[in-house]
JSON list of C-alpha atoms in Angstrom, two decimals:
[
{"chain": "A", "resi": 1, "resn": "MET", "atom": "CA", "xyz": [-75.09, 42.49, 18.77]},
{"chain": "A", "resi": 2, "resn": "GLY", "atom": "CA", "xyz": [-74.33, 44.33, 22.04]},
{"chain": "A", "resi": 3, "resn": "ALA", "atom": "CA", "xyz": [-76.04, 47.52, 23.05]},
{"chain": "A", "resi": 4, "resn": "PHE", "atom": "CA", "xyz": [-73.06, 49.62, 21.92]},
{"chain": "A", "resi": 5, "resn": "GLY", "atom": "CA", "xyz": [-73.41, 48.16, 18.43]},
{"chain": "A", "resi": 6, "resn": "TYR", "atom": "CA", "xyz": [-76.50, 50.33, 17.89]},
{"chain": "A", "resi": 7, "resn": "PHE", "atom": "CA", "xyz": [-74.71, 53.48, 19.08]},
{"chain": "A", "resi": 8, "resn": "PRO", "atom": "CA", "xyz": [-71.31, 53.73, 17.35]},
{"chain": "A", "resi": 9, "resn": "SER", "atom": "CA", "xyz": [-70.88, 57.35, 18.44]},
{"chain": "A", "resi": 10, "resn": "VAL", "atom": "CA", "xyz": [-71.28, 56.31, 22.10]},
{"chain": "A", "resi": 11, "resn": "ARG", "atom": "CA", "xyz": [-68.80, 53.48, 21.64]},
{"chain": "A", "resi": 12, "resn": "ALA", "atom": "CA", "xyz": [-66.28, 55.84, 20.01]},
{"chain": "A", "resi": 13, "resn": "ALA", "atom": "CA", "xyz": [-66.70, 58.36, 22.81]},
{"chain": "A", "resi": 14, "resn": "LEU", "atom": "CA", "xyz": [-66.01, 55.68, 25.43]},
{"chain": "A", "resi": 15, "resn": "LEU", "atom": "CA", "xyz": [-62.90, 54.54, 23.57]},
{"chain": "A", "resi": 16, "resn": "PHE", "atom": "CA", "xyz": [-61.54, 58.07, 23.42]},
{"chain": "A", "resi": 17, "resn": "ALA", "atom": "CA", "xyz": [-62.31, 58.59, 27.12]},
{"chain": "A", "resi": 18, "resn": "PHE", "atom": "CA", "xyz": [-60.43, 55.40, 27.95]},
{"chain": "A", "resi": 19, "resn": "ALA", "atom": "CA", "xyz": [-57.47, 56.58, 25.88]},
{"chain": "A", "resi": 20, "resn": "ALA", "atom": "CA", "xyz": [-57.40, 59.85, 27.79]},
{"chain": "A", "resi": 21, "resn": "LEU", "atom": "CA", "xyz": [-57.40, 58.07, 31.16]},
{"chain": "A", "resi": 22, "resn": "THR", "atom": "CA", "xyz": [-54.55, 55.75, 30.16]},
{"chain": "A", "resi": 23, "resn": "ALA", "atom": "CA", "xyz": [-52.56, 58.75, 28.92]},
{"chain": "A", "resi": 24, "resn": "LEU", "atom": "CA", "xyz": [-52.77, 60.29, 32.40]},
{"chain": "A", "resi": 25, "resn": "ALA", "atom": "CA", "xyz": [-50.95, 57.29, 33.81]},
{"chain": "A", "resi": 26, "resn": "SER", "atom": "CA", "xyz": [-48.05, 57.60, 31.35]},
{"chain": "A", "resi": 27, "resn": "ALA", "atom": "CA", "xyz": [-45.47, 60.19, 30.53]},
{"chain": "A", "resi": 28, "resn": "ASP", "atom": "CA", "xyz": [-45.40, 61.82, 27.12]},
{"chain": "A", "resi": 29, "resn": "ARG", "atom": "CA", "xyz": [-41.75, 60.76, 26.81]},
{"chain": "A", "resi": 30, "resn": "VAL", "atom": "CA", "xyz": [-40.35, 57.24, 26.95]},
{"chain": "A", "resi": 31, "resn": "ILE", "atom": "CA", "xyz": [-37.21, 58.55, 28.64]},
{"chain": "A", "resi": 32, "resn": "THR", "atom": "CA", "xyz": [-36.09, 61.43, 26.45]},
{"chain": "A", "resi": 33, "resn": "ILE", "atom": "CA", "xyz": [-37.82, 60.80, 23.12]},
{"chain": "A", "resi": 34, "resn": "PRO", "atom": "CA", "xyz": [-41.31, 62.21, 22.46]},
{"chain": "A", "resi": 35, "resn": "THR", "atom": "CA", "xyz": [-44.30, 59.95, 21.86]},
{"chain": "A", "resi": 36, "resn": "GLY", "atom": "CA", "xyz": [-47.62, 60.04, 20.04]},
{"chain": "A", "resi": 37, "resn": "ARG", "atom": "CA", "xyz": [-49.50, 61.08, 23.18]},
{"chain": "A", "resi": 38, "resn": "LYS", "atom": "CA", "xyz": [-49.60, 64.13, 25.46]},
{"chain": "A", "resi": 39, "resn": "ILE", "atom": "CA", "xyz": [-50.21, 65.28, 29.00]},
{"chain": "A", "resi": 40, "resn": "PRO", "atom": "CA", "xyz": [-54.02, 65.69, 29.21]},
{"chain": "A", "resi": 41, "resn": "PHE", "atom": "CA", "xyz": [-55.63, 69.12, 29.28]},
{"chain": "A", "resi": 42, "resn": "LYS", "atom": "CA", "xyz": [-55.78, 70.57, 32.82]},
{"chain": "A", "resi": 43, "resn": "ALA", "atom": "CA", "xyz": [-53.12, 68.11, 34.00]},
{"chain": "A", "resi": 44, "resn": "VAL", "atom": "CA", "xyz": [-49.62, 68.96, 35.19]},
{"chain": "A", "resi": 45, "resn": "ARG", "atom": "CA", "xyz": [-46.55, 66.78, 35.62]},
{"chain": "A", "resi": 46, "resn": "ALA", "atom": "CA", "xyz": [-43.49, 67.55, 37.75]},
{"chain": "A", "resi": 47, "resn": "GLU", "atom": "CA", "xyz": [-40.42, 65.35, 37.42]},
{"chain": "A", "resi": 48, "resn": "LEU", "atom": "CA", "xyz": [-36.98, 65.25, 39.03]},
{"chain": "A", "resi": 49, "resn": "TRP", "atom": "CA", "xyz": [-33.96, 63.38, 37.68]},
{"chain": "A", "resi": 50, "resn": "TYR", "atom": "CA", "xyz": [-30.93, 62.86, 39.90]},
{"chain": "A", "resi": 51, "resn": "GLN", "atom": "CA", "xyz": [-27.61, 61.29, 38.97]},
{"chain": "A", "resi": 52, "resn": "PRO", "atom": "CA", "xyz": [-26.40, 59.49, 42.13]},
{"chain": "A", "resi": 53, "resn": "THR", "atom": "CA", "xyz": [-22.70, 60.14, 41.56]},
{"chain": "A", "resi": 54, "resn": "LYS", "atom": "CA", "xyz": [-20.28, 62.76, 42.83]},
{"chain": "A", "resi": 55, "resn": "ASP", "atom": "CA", "xyz": [-21.00, 66.09, 41.10]},
{"chain": "A", "resi": 56, "resn": "GLY", "atom": "CA", "xyz": [-23.84, 64.41, 39.23]},
{"chain": "A", "resi": 57, "resn": "THR", "atom": "CA", "xyz": [-26.33, 66.03, 36.88]},
{"chain": "A", "resi": 58, "resn": "THR", "atom": "CA", "xyz": [-29.73, 67.13, 38.18]},
{"chain": "A", "resi": 59, "resn": "GLU", "atom": "CA", "xyz": [-32.67, 67.80, 35.87]},
{"chain": "A", "resi": 60, "resn": "TYR", "atom": "CA", "xyz": [-36.12, 69.23, 36.56]},
{"chain": "A", "resi": 61, "resn": "TYR", "atom": "CA", "xyz": [-39.16, 68.91, 34.31]},
{"chain": "A", "resi": 62, "resn": "PHE", "atom": "CA", "xyz": [-42.52, 70.64, 34.47]},
{"chain": "A", "resi": 63, "resn": "GLY", "atom": "CA", "xyz": [-45.16, 70.02, 31.82]},
{"chain": "A", "resi": 64, "resn": "THR", "atom": "CA", "xyz": [-48.84, 70.70, 31.28]},
{"chain": "A", "resi": 65, "resn": "GLY", "atom": "CA", "xyz": [-51.55, 70.19, 28.70]},
{"chain": "A", "resi": 66, "resn": "LEU", "atom": "CA", "xyz": [-52.30, 73.72, 27.51]},
{"chain": "A", "resi": 67, "resn": "THR", "atom": "CA", "xyz": [-55.37, 72.57, 25.56]},
{"chain": "A", "resi": 68, "resn": "ASP", "atom": "CA", "xyz": [-56.77, 69.28, 24.31]},
{"chain": "A", "resi": 69, "resn": "LEU", "atom": "CA", "xyz": [-54.13, 69.36, 21.55]},
{"chain": "A", "resi": 70, "resn": "PHE", "atom": "CA", "xyz": [-51.11, 71.37, 22.76]},
{"chain": "A", "resi": 71, "resn": "GLU", "atom": "CA", "xyz": [-48.59, 70.59, 25.48]},
{"chain": "A", "resi": 72, "resn": "ILE", "atom": "CA", "xyz": [-45.63, 72.53, 26.86]},
{"chain": "A", "resi": 73, "resn": "GLU", "atom": "CA", "xyz": [-42.77, 71.26, 28.99]},
{"chain": "A", "resi": 74, "resn": "VAL", "atom": "CA", "xyz": [-40.00, 73.32, 30.62]},
{"chain": "A", "resi": 75, "resn": "ARG", "atom": "CA", "xyz": [-36.87, 71.48, 31.69]},
{"chain": "A", "resi": 76, "resn": "THR", "atom": "CA", "xyz": [-33.81, 72.68, 33.55]},
{"chain": "A", "resi": 77, "resn": "GLN", "atom": "CA", "xyz": [-30.48, 70.87, 33.41]},
{"chain": "A", "resi": 78, "resn": "ARG", "atom": "CA", "xyz": [-27.72, 71.44, 35.99]},
{"chain": "A", "resi": 79, "resn": "LEU", "atom": "CA", "xyz": [-24.42, 70.07, 34.70]},
{"chain": "A", "resi": 80, "resn": "PRO", "atom": "CA", "xyz": [-21.26, 69.92, 36.87]},
{"chain": "A", "resi": 81, "resn": "GLN", "atom": "CA", "xyz": [-19.02, 73.00, 36.40]},
{"chain": "A", "resi": 82, "resn": "ARG", "atom": "CA", "xyz": [-21.34, 74.37, 33.72]},
{"chain": "A", "resi": 83, "resn": "ASP", "atom": "CA", "xyz": [-24.10, 76.92, 33.45]},
{"chain": "A", "resi": 84, "resn": "VAL", "atom": "CA", "xyz": [-27.69, 75.89, 34.07]},
{"chain": "A", "resi": 85, "resn": "ASN", "atom": "CA", "xyz": [-29.56, 75.21, 30.82]},
{"chain": "A", "resi": 86, "resn": "THR", "atom": "CA", "xyz": [-33.32, 75.72, 30.49]},
{"chain": "A", "resi": 87, "resn": "ALA", "atom": "CA", "xyz": [-35.19, 74.33, 27.51]},
{"chain": "A", "resi": 88, "resn": "VAL", "atom": "CA", "xyz": [-38.81, 74.51, 26.34]},
{"chain": "A", "resi": 89, "resn": "ASP", "atom": "CA", "xyz": [-40.49, 71.66, 24.45]},
{"chain": "A", "resi": 90, "resn": "LEU", "atom": "CA", "xyz": [-43.73, 72.11, 22.50]},
{"chain": "A", "resi": 91, "resn": "SER", "atom": "CA", "xyz": [-46.00, 69.35, 21.24]},
{"chain": "A", "resi": 92, "resn": "TYR", "atom": "CA", "xyz": [-49.16, 69.15, 19.13]},
{"chain": "A", "resi": 93, "resn": "ASN", "atom": "CA", "xyz": [-51.05, 65.88, 19.47]},
{"chain": "A", "resi": 94, "resn": "ILE", "atom": "CA", "xyz": [-52.94, 65.05, 16.28]},
{"chain": "A", "resi": 95, "resn": "ILE", "atom": "CA", "xyz": [-54.57, 61.99, 17.86]},
{"chain": "A", "resi": 96, "resn": "GLY", "atom": "CA", "xyz": [-53.94, 60.00, 21.02]},
{"chain": "A", "resi": 97, "resn": "PRO", "atom": "CA", "xyz": [-53.35, 56.23, 20.85]},
{"chain": "A", "resi": 98, "resn": "ILE", "atom": "CA", "xyz": [-56.39, 54.00, 21.32]},
{"chain": "A", "resi": 99, "resn": "PRO", "atom": "CA", "xyz": [-55.22, 50.57, 22.57]},
{"chain": "A", "resi": 100, "resn": "ASP", "atom": "CA", "xyz": [-55.40, 47.83, 19.94]},
{"chain": "A", "resi": 101, "resn": "LEU", "atom": "CA", "xyz": [-57.10, 50.17, 17.45]},
{"chain": "A", "resi": 102, "resn": "THR", "atom": "CA", "xyz": [-55.29, 53.29, 16.23]},
{"chain": "A", "resi": 103, "resn": "PRO", "atom": "CA", "xyz": [-51.85, 54.81, 16.82]},
{"chain": "A", "resi": 104, "resn": "GLY", "atom": "CA", "xyz": [-51.20, 58.16, 18.46]},
{"chain": "A", "resi": 105, "resn": "ILE", "atom": "CA", "xyz": [-49.48, 60.83, 16.38]},
{"chain": "A", "resi": 106, "resn": "SER", "atom": "CA", "xyz": [-47.72, 63.98, 17.60]},
{"chain": "A", "resi": 107, "resn": "ILE", "atom": "CA", "xyz": [-45.55, 66.67, 16.06]},
{"chain": "A", "resi": 108, "resn": "GLY", "atom": "CA", "xyz": [-43.50, 69.25, 17.89]},
{"chain": "A", "resi": 109, "resn": "VAL", "atom": "CA", "xyz": [-40.12, 70.73, 18.77]},
{"chain": "A", "resi": 110, "resn": "GLN", "atom": "CA", "xyz": [-37.79, 69.72, 21.57]},
{"chain": "A", "resi": 111, "resn": "ASP", "atom": "CA", "xyz": [-35.59, 72.56, 22.89]},
{"chain": "A", "resi": 112, "resn": "VAL", "atom": "CA", "xyz": [-37.23, 75.41, 20.97]},
{"chain": "A", "resi": 113, "resn": "ALA", "atom": "CA", "xyz": [-34.49, 77.92, 21.90]},
{"chain": "A", "resi": 114, "resn": "ASN", "atom": "CA", "xyz": [-31.59, 75.54, 21.13]},
{"chain": "A", "resi": 115, "resn": "ALA", "atom": "CA", "xyz": [-30.30, 75.83, 24.71]},
{"chain": "A", "resi": 116, "resn": "THR", "atom": "CA", "xyz": [-29.09, 72.28, 25.48]},
{"chain": "A", "resi": 117, "resn": "LEU", "atom": "CA", "xyz": [-26.30, 70.05, 24.22]},
{"chain": "A", "resi": 118, "resn": "ASP", "atom": "CA", "xyz": [-28.71, 68.00, 22.09]},
{"chain": "A", "resi": 119, "resn": "GLY", "atom": "CA", "xyz": [-30.11, 71.19, 20.55]},
{"chain": "A", "resi": 120, "resn": "ARG", "atom": "CA", "xyz": [-33.32, 72.09, 18.75]},
{"chain": "A", "resi": 121, "resn": "ARG", "atom": "CA", "xyz": [-35.09, 69.06, 17.25]},
{"chain": "A", "resi": 122, "resn": "PRO", "atom": "CA", "xyz": [-38.38, 69.30, 15.32]},
{"chain": "A", "resi": 123, "resn": "TYR", "atom": "CA", "xyz": [-40.01, 65.89, 15.28]},
{"chain": "A", "resi": 124, "resn": "ALA", "atom": "CA", "xyz": [-42.91, 63.66, 14.32]},
{"chain": "A", "resi": 125, "resn": "ALA", "atom": "CA", "xyz": [-43.75, 60.66, 16.54]},
{"chain": "A", "resi": 126, "resn": "LEU", "atom": "CA", "xyz": [-46.13, 57.72, 16.21]},
{"chain": "A", "resi": 127, "resn": "THR", "atom": "CA", "xyz": [-47.02, 55.47, 19.15]},
{"chain": "A", "resi": 128, "resn": "LEU", "atom": "CA", "xyz": [-48.65, 52.05, 18.78]},
{"chain": "A", "resi": 129, "resn": "ARG", "atom": "CA", "xyz": [-50.39, 50.90, 21.97]},
{"chain": "A", "resi": 130, "resn": "GLN", "atom": "CA", "xyz": [-51.32, 47.25, 22.48]},
{"chain": "A", "resi": 131, "resn": "THR", "atom": "CA", "xyz": [-52.92, 45.40, 25.38]},
{"chain": "A", "resi": 132, "resn": "LEU", "atom": "CA", "xyz": [-50.42, 42.85, 26.69]},
{"chain": "A", "resi": 133, "resn": "SER", "atom": "CA", "xyz": [-50.61, 40.11, 29.31]},
{"chain": "A", "resi": 134, "resn": "ALA", "atom": "CA", "xyz": [-48.45, 41.04, 32.31]},
{"chain": "A", "resi": 135, "resn": "LEU", "atom": "CA", "xyz": [-47.75, 38.78, 35.30]},
{"chain": "A", "resi": 136, "resn": "ASP", "atom": "CA", "xyz": [-50.76, 40.07, 37.24]},
{"chain": "A", "resi": 137, "resn": "GLY", "atom": "CA", "xyz": [-53.17, 41.15, 34.52]},
{"chain": "A", "resi": 138, "resn": "ASP", "atom": "CA", "xyz": [-53.49, 43.09, 31.29]},
{"chain": "A", "resi": 139, "resn": "ALA", "atom": "CA", "xyz": [-51.50, 46.31, 30.76]},
{"chain": "A", "resi": 140, "resn": "ASN", "atom": "CA", "xyz": [-50.64, 48.62, 27.90]},
{"chain": "A", "resi": 141, "resn": "GLY", "atom": "CA", "xyz": [-47.42, 48.21, 25.96]},
{"chain": "A", "resi": 142, "resn": "ASP", "atom": "CA", "xyz": [-46.16, 50.99, 23.69]},
{"chain": "A", "resi": 143, "resn": "VAL", "atom": "CA", "xyz": [-43.85, 51.11, 20.69]},
{"chain": "A", "resi": 144, "resn": "THR", "atom": "CA", "xyz": [-42.87, 54.58, 19.48]},
{"chain": "A", "resi": 145, "resn": "LEU", "atom": "CA", "xyz": [-41.33, 55.35, 16.09]},
{"chain": "A", "resi": 146, "resn": "GLY", "atom": "CA", "xyz": [-40.34, 58.82, 14.99]},
{"chain": "A", "resi": 147, "resn": "VAL", "atom": "CA", "xyz": [-37.98, 61.11, 13.18]},
{"chain": "A", "resi": 148, "resn": "TYR", "atom": "CA", "xyz": [-36.12, 64.31, 14.03]},
{"chain": "A", "resi": 149, "resn": "ALA", "atom": "CA", "xyz": [-35.79, 66.91, 11.28]},
{"chain": "A", "resi": 150, "resn": "GLY", "atom": "CA", "xyz": [-33.17, 69.54, 10.56]},
{"chain": "A", "resi": 151, "resn": "GLU", "atom": "CA", "xyz": [-29.42, 69.53, 11.14]},
{"chain": "A", "resi": 152, "resn": "ARG", "atom": "CA", "xyz": [-29.71, 66.98, 13.94]},
{"chain": "A", "resi": 153, "resn": "GLY", "atom": "CA", "xyz": [-32.18, 64.83, 12.01]},
{"chain": "A", "resi": 154, "resn": "GLY", "atom": "CA", "xyz": [-32.55, 61.09, 12.22]},
{"chain": "A", "resi": 155, "resn": "ALA", "atom": "CA", "xyz": [-34.86, 58.31, 13.31]},
{"chain": "A", "resi": 156, "resn": "PHE", "atom": "CA", "xyz": [-35.68, 57.40, 16.91]},
{"chain": "A", "resi": 157, "resn": "ILE", "atom": "CA", "xyz": [-37.40, 54.43, 18.52]},
{"chain": "A", "resi": 158, "resn": "GLY", "atom": "CA", "xyz": [-38.67, 53.55, 21.98]},
{"chain": "A", "resi": 159, "resn": "VAL", "atom": "CA", "xyz": [-40.56, 50.83, 23.84]},
{"chain": "A", "resi": 160, "resn": "SER", "atom": "CA", "xyz": [-42.46, 50.68, 27.13]},
{"chain": "A", "resi": 161, "resn": "LEU", "atom": "CA", "xyz": [-43.30, 47.08, 28.07]},
{"chain": "A", "resi": 162, "resn": "PRO", "atom": "CA", "xyz": [-45.16, 45.89, 31.19]},
{"chain": "A", "resi": 163, "resn": "ILE", "atom": "CA", "xyz": [-43.76, 43.20, 33.47]},
{"chain": "A", "resi": 164, "resn": "THR", "atom": "CA", "xyz": [-46.65, 43.67, 35.89]},
{"chain": "A", "resi": 165, "resn": "THR", "atom": "CA", "xyz": [-49.41, 46.28, 35.96]},
{"chain": "A", "resi": 166, "resn": "ARG", "atom": "CA", "xyz": [-47.10, 48.48, 38.11]},
{"chain": "A", "resi": 167, "resn": "ILE", "atom": "CA", "xyz": [-43.63, 47.64, 36.77]},
{"chain": "A", "resi": 168, "resn": "ARG", "atom": "CA", "xyz": [-42.42, 48.15, 33.22]},
{"chain": "A", "resi": 169, "resn": "LEU", "atom": "CA", "xyz": [-39.25, 48.10, 31.16]},
{"chain": "A", "resi": 170, "resn": "LEU", "atom": "CA", "xyz": [-38.25, 51.19, 29.17]},
{"chain": "A", "resi": 171, "resn": "GLY", "atom": "CA", "xyz": [-35.87, 51.41, 26.24]},
{"chain": "A", "resi": 172, "resn": "GLU", "atom": "CA", "xyz": [-35.10, 53.92, 23.52]},
{"chain": "A", "resi": 173, "resn": "HIS", "atom": "CA", "xyz": [-32.53, 55.22, 21.07]},
{"chain": "A", "resi": 174, "resn": "ASN", "atom": "CA", "xyz": [-32.79, 58.93, 20.27]},
{"chain": "A", "resi": 175, "resn": "ARG", "atom": "CA", "xyz": [-30.18, 58.84, 17.46]},
{"chain": "A", "resi": 176, "resn": "TYR", "atom": "CA", "xyz": [-27.52, 60.19, 19.82]},
{"chain": "A", "resi": 177, "resn": "ARG", "atom": "CA", "xyz": [-27.48, 57.50, 22.50]},
{"chain": "A", "resi": 178, "resn": "PRO", "atom": "CA", "xyz": [-29.37, 54.45, 23.82]},
{"chain": "A", "resi": 179, "resn": "SER", "atom": "CA", "xyz": [-31.22, 54.68, 27.13]},
{"chain": "A", "resi": 180, "resn": "GLY", "atom": "CA", "xyz": [-33.00, 52.06, 29.18]},
{"chain": "A", "resi": 181, "resn": "GLY", "atom": "CA", "xyz": [-34.35, 51.29, 32.62]},
{"chain": "A", "resi": 182, "resn": "ILE", "atom": "CA", "xyz": [-37.27, 50.26, 34.78]},
{"chain": "A", "resi": 183, "resn": "GLU", "atom": "CA", "xyz": [-40.33, 52.12, 36.07]},
{"chain": "A", "resi": 184, "resn": "TYR", "atom": "CA", "xyz": [-42.49, 51.44, 39.14]},
{"chain": "A", "resi": 185, "resn": "THR", "atom": "CA", "xyz": [-45.88, 53.11, 39.60]},
{"chain": "A", "resi": 186, "resn": "PRO", "atom": "CA", "xyz": [-47.03, 52.52, 43.20]},
{"chain": "A", "resi": 187, "resn": "GLN", "atom": "CA", "xyz": [-50.20, 54.51, 42.50]},
{"chain": "A", "resi": 188, "resn": "LYS", "atom": "CA", "xyz": [-51.84, 56.33, 39.63]},
{"chain": "A", "resi": 189, "resn": "GLY", "atom": "CA", "xyz": [-49.97, 59.48, 38.69]},
{"chain": "A", "resi": 190, "resn": "LEU", "atom": "CA", "xyz": [-46.79, 58.61, 40.62]},
{"chain": "A", "resi": 191, "resn": "ALA", "atom": "CA", "xyz": [-43.81, 57.01, 38.88]},
{"chain": "A", "resi": 192, "resn": "LEU", "atom": "CA", "xyz": [-40.36, 56.01, 40.17]},
{"chain": "A", "resi": 193, "resn": "ARG", "atom": "CA", "xyz": [-37.62, 55.16, 37.71]},
{"chain": "A", "resi": 194, "resn": "TYR", "atom": "CA", "xyz": [-34.05, 53.88, 37.61]},
{"chain": "A", "resi": 195, "resn": "PHE", "atom": "CA", "xyz": [-32.45, 54.20, 34.19]},
{"chain": "A", "resi": 196, "resn": "ALA", "atom": "CA", "xyz": [-29.31, 54.97, 32.25]},
{"chain": "A", "resi": 197, "resn": "ARG", "atom": "CA", "xyz": [-29.15, 57.71, 29.63]},
{"chain": "A", "resi": 198, "resn": "GLY", "atom": "CA", "xyz": [-26.17, 56.57, 27.65]},
{"chain": "A", "resi": 199, "resn": "ALA", "atom": "CA", "xyz": [-23.49, 56.05, 30.33]},
{"chain": "A", "resi": 200, "resn": "GLN", "atom": "CA", "xyz": [-25.26, 58.27, 32.91]},
{"chain": "A", "resi": 201, "resn": "PRO", "atom": "CA", "xyz": [-27.29, 56.47, 35.63]},
{"chain": "A", "resi": 202, "resn": "PHE", "atom": "CA", "xyz": [-30.32, 58.33, 37.00]},
{"chain": "A", "resi": 203, "resn": "VAL", "atom": "CA", "xyz": [-33.08, 57.87, 39.54]},
{"chain": "A", "resi": 204, "resn": "SER", "atom": "CA", "xyz": [-36.25, 59.89, 39.02]},
{"chain": "A", "resi": 205, "resn": "ILE", "atom": "CA", "xyz": [-39.64, 60.62, 40.49]},
{"chain": "A", "resi": 206, "resn": "SER", "atom": "CA", "xyz": [-42.60, 62.12, 38.66]},
{"chain": "A", "resi": 207, "resn": "LEU", "atom": "CA", "xyz": [-46.02, 63.20, 39.81]},
{"chain": "A", "resi": 208, "resn": "THR", "atom": "CA", "xyz": [-48.97, 63.84, 37.48]},
{"chain": "A", "resi": 209, "resn": "ARG", "atom": "CA", "xyz": [-52.18, 65.50, 38.68]},
{"chain": "A", "resi": 210, "resn": "ARG", "atom": "CA", "xyz": [-55.33, 66.58, 36.90]},
{"chain": "A", "resi": 211, "resn": "PHE", "atom": "CA", "xyz": [-57.36, 69.58, 38.08]}
]
């Protein structure tokens, strides 16, 4: 029996610490759907989406871990010939995913003030995280299952699968539309994406920092 076998509390603490570090490298959304993880406490994430077409949509996201359990994200959507919409998303993370052991579970509300076209959507999300063999080493792969409640209720599903330790495929269906694309992380905390949300192509950049 290894040394950690005599100290289960130490082993559990290390597992939870590892889960927190892996969460910092990932968004709390697949593309638009929520997941069973959160932005860590004292971390912030800024993200820009740009639709590379004439009169395209531009979206800005800013999120932070308010505590070890709560997260808030503010997003602004600029649609062609329409008013600017600002939405607030709130999330409570019951438990973060521990790779190969336990799923992450979150509950929350997307668009609390019902300001966007998709509207207010209370949800529950569960994320299963497994260690997978990528082309250049092991990396985490996620499968997220969840449900929206209320008038706009329905099931959603998403996947984040590694090709290499820096490149991964993303796919989801949020009940309204399918979305999919590819993500490249040249360094920890920085992510570049090309994806389609329904019929809309986007490029995006996100930066996550912990203080």
